[in-house]
Amino acid sequence: MTETVKAFDAAAARSTQVNRRIACVAGLLVLAALVPFAASDYQLRFAAEILIVGTAVLSLDLLVGFGGLVSLGHATLFGGAAYAAAVAARAWGADLTLMVGIGIVTGMAMAFVTGIVVMRTIALFFLILTLIVGQIFWEIVFHWRSVTGGADGLRGLPALELHLGFTTLDLSSSRALYITAAVLAFAAWAVARSFVNAPAGRALIGTRERQLRMSALGYDIARIRMMALLASGAIAGAAGALYPFVNQYIGPNSMHWTFSAMMVVMLVIGGVGSLYGAFIGAAICLGIQTYISSYTDRWQLVVGLIFVLTVLIMPRGIVHGVGSLMRGKGKP
Amino acid sequence: MSDRPLLRIGNVGIAFGGLKVLSDVSLTLNAGEVLGLIGPNGAGKTTLFNIVTGFLRPSHGEVVFDGQDITHARTAQRVRMGIVRTFQKSMVFPDLTVLENLGLALRAGDGGYAWWGGSAVLTRAEVRARDILLRAGMYDRARRPVASLSYGEQRIVDVLISLATEPKLLLLDEPTAGLSKAEGEHLVAVIRALCPETSLILVAHDLDIVFSVCDRVAVLDLGRMIACDTPAAIRAHEGAQAAYLGKGKEAVQ
Amino acid sequence: MSFYLVQILNALSFSMLLMLTGLGLSVVLSLLNFVNLTHGSSFLLGAYVAIWWLGSGAPWWLAFPAAFLAAALVGLALERFPFRQFYTRTHLMQVLLTYGLSVIFADLMRWGFGAQIASPELPEILSGVVFILDMPFPIYRLFIIGFGAVLALALWFVIDRTIWGAVVRACVTDRRFVETLGLDTKRIFTVVVAVAAGLGGLSGALGAGILSAYPGLDEEQLILALIVVVVGGLGTFRGTVLSALLLGFALTFTKVWIPEMSNVAALAIMALMLVIAPQGLVARKVRQV
């Protein structure tokens, strides 16, 4: 009797939890859909940037949150795909399908190269090796002036458009860009979620928690990690392909390791392992950068302080941190 | 049961730097047999496990399993052939549920790397995992995170993870460490009930358990095999007494 | 011939800087398992302090102890709070904390010392060139080689031959064992972190003469030091020295042969080293199971 009651309670609790989650997602979607009606052109472009960078951070969460692999070279995948898309756009025009396709392929190819180099290393060695590989890519882009524009980057891209069989949609307006970014972000979130819940994603969690046990069960650790890198590279690449069209510009800073570090910071502020937290982290960090830099020259100081305070006060991310503060638990 | 041994270890030796950890160890194990492996700390028991499961390569000697030379095979290949091990330290996945723990093991050979969806793989694994839990008497724990279980239950889950793949040979590295006598016996009973056909190599400090469940007992000391015989013979064996049982017979009884 | 001799000396002087910077980072990493990304800030702080000191008219040779002390004091304060709370936390959290701190320090130094490139006014005895087989070579670089070699030897002596070094080495192997001997490991850690930061500052002071000081130098040096430490292998003096030499020579000679792609080539060499030896050039064997 009591057992069934308990089971029933548990089932009810689970279903309210599921309901609440569905309500959350639905609420966010409605909110995202309302933005174009309320925001200015500038704000829409900024929102699109948040969604695009957030998508890249989400792909980083696959590695950090689920694989326990802290990469300091993630911006390379994102920025590399952005450069590939920008160069292709100047040559063949900026068709959305082509851009995203090129972005995904570039992201995966660069993830594959990184993977081959870093596959056998873990922990600190992984961190440093991803950093080195990322900086190699950065150096190449920085010095390959004829193609990448070197330190100046690339400007003057054609307008983004989507060729459908019967018509061509112009996506160069702020509103269209925002909607494109929102669709991309949602698709990326769905793909990442499905990866995490697929056998490969569960195996990735297994390698994070007990690597030795996983090899004793016959899993090929390197193969699992490579798959995670490829999935992550595909998502980061898709996001990177849109990035040049936000400001009609792409520069080498988008591939630098400091941007990778920034992504890690965004991820931690938003909450590691939550996937959706990536967007919250991106919004907070980019928001701070943009708004504080218009008030003071010392904005980097403020940004640094916020990183440090986050780690000190809410190391599990702002959603979790605010939640536990409101419940009066203080420290997690 | 064929008379061909399931596992044959021939003159295996390994050294780390100048330190000989194993020298010329030979051992055969028949299908379905339960072999106890005892010896003082540092005798080389875990090293022998590492060599049989492919975590280490011996400097000389050979390992033959099921008629095939596997001395240089990778761990994953050996698992596919049916050699699985547990670890001295508990190696459960603490944040995952009991079902997921078993699921990881069950998918290792089949569909474990599926990218998208893979829901058929997940369901198949879950059905089998539930079956295992039912037979192990832990069905009501299925949805609990392993970290929330008692230590004794965690040790059982630890062994179940390895048993889930239905290995031909299971190497158990001190599965009863830290358990009470009753818990230890329960664990061994669960193993025998779930996999009566599986051959076991059991490392344990609790000699009661070793002598009561093993068909034969091998004694390692300082990297050498000094005896391998029936429990009764080992009790009487002088070398074994000196190396391990030496201090007093109360340890044996 | 003489051209290559000069390049070898160039590489040696740069390797010395890399080694000194790397040693500070390495000892903190292996002793405390703590990733300290503020090490580049120590370097830059030391450089600025030395430049300021050399311009102030005080005895020039005191610039180096001054840089050491300044960086060590900052390190001491940081160790008390917040480093100490993070020794047992994950690398991810350590990276975040110290990266945030390094961003703060970078901005503070930009505020205090300006955003322009600052170069030291070297004393007469260290400026100028000597002729080596008819090729001019800056005296200052010879000074770095000499100073660095002496300092490295002294450090090696302290770590390898004195009771203090033995205690630190014992802490690297097993912290709790040292505690059972009745030694206060907390105090040992404080001293080690302060000295490591001081070494970073001292390297910066030495390096200012050839690299100058500017915003961004902290990051560049941090990356190089991280690479040196990791490629060398954690917790080995010998490994750090070897990999500093490797990186110094790689950077110098690729600049001679393929100036455009020199960083790519040098980084690729270091990455290759890590692929071949994932635990570093000199690795400690660790039991896995």
PDB file of N, CA and C in Angstrom, chain B residues 207-208 235 241 245-253:
ATOM      1  N   LEU B 207      39.946 -14.779   4.241  1.00  0.00           N
ATOM      2  CA  LEU B 207      40.258 -16.151   3.858  1.00  0.00           C
ATOM      3  C   LEU B 207      39.071 -17.085   4.040  1.00  0.00           C
ATOM      4  N   ASP B 208      38.177 -16.759   4.971  1.00  0.00           N
ATOM      5  CA  ASP B 208      36.977 -17.576   5.151  1.00  0.00           C
ATOM      6  C   ASP B 208      36.236 -17.732   3.846  1.00  0.00           C
ATOM      7  N   ARG B 235      45.705 -25.041   3.046  1.00  0.00           N
ATOM      8  CA  ARG B 235      45.744 -24.896   4.504  1.00  0.00           C
ATOM      9  C   ARG B 235      46.930 -25.627   5.095  1.00  0.00           C
ATOM     10  N   GLN B 241      51.678 -21.180   4.346  1.00  0.00           N
ATOM     11  CA  GLN B 241      51.567 -20.818   5.765  1.00  0.00           C
ATOM     12  C   GLN B 241      52.545 -19.704   6.096  1.00  0.00           C
ATOM     13  N   LEU B 245      49.664 -17.166   5.799  1.00  0.00           N
ATOM     14  CA  LEU B 245      48.830 -17.583   6.915  1.00  0.00           C
ATOM     15  C   LEU B 245      49.635 -17.578   8.193  1.00  0.00           C
ATOM     16  N   GLY B 246      50.940 -17.515   8.001  1.00  0.00           N
ATOM     17  CA  GLY B 246      51.939 -17.730   9.027  1.00  0.00           C
ATOM     18  C   GLY B 246      51.581 -17.414  10.456  1.00  0.00           C
ATOM     19  N   LYS B 247      51.112 -16.214  10.702  1.00  0.00           N
ATOM     20  CA  LYS B 247      51.103 -15.724  12.077  1.00  0.00           C
ATOM     21  C   LYS B 247      50.299 -16.604  13.027  1.00  0.00           C
ATOM     22  N   GLY B 248      49.211 -17.125  12.583  1.00  0.00           N
ATOM     23  CA  GLY B 248      48.443 -17.950  13.515  1.00  0.00           C
ATOM     24  C   GLY B 248      47.348 -18.643  12.760  1.00  0.00           C
ATOM     25  N   LYS B 249      46.967 -19.778  13.231  1.00  0.00           N
ATOM     26  CA  LYS B 249      45.978 -20.540  12.487  1.00  0.00           C
ATOM     27  C   LYS B 249      44.583 -19.947  12.626  1.00  0.00           C
ATOM     28  N   GLU B 250      44.415 -19.037  13.595  1.00  0.00           N
ATOM     29  CA  GLU B 250      43.062 -18.480  13.753  1.00  0.00           C
ATOM     30  C   GLU B 250      42.617 -17.758  12.474  1.00  0.00           C
ATOM     31  N   ALA B 251      43.583 -17.276  11.699  1.00  0.00           N
ATOM     32  CA  ALA B 251      43.221 -16.601  10.452  1.00  0.00           C
ATOM     33  C   ALA B 251      42.569 -17.571   9.483  1.00  0.00           C
ATOM     34  N   VAL B 252      42.980 -18.852   9.613  1.00  0.00           N
ATOM     35  CA  VAL B 252      42.495 -19.830   8.644  1.00  0.00           C
ATOM     36  C   VAL B 252      41.120 -20.357   9.043  1.00  0.00           C
ATOM     37  N   GLN B 253      40.917 -20.478  10.338  1.00  0.00           N
ATOM     38  CA  GLN B 253      39.684 -21.154  10.759  1.00  0.00           C
ATOM     39  C   GLN B 253      38.441 -20.266  10.807  1.00  0.00           C
TER      40      GLN B 253
END
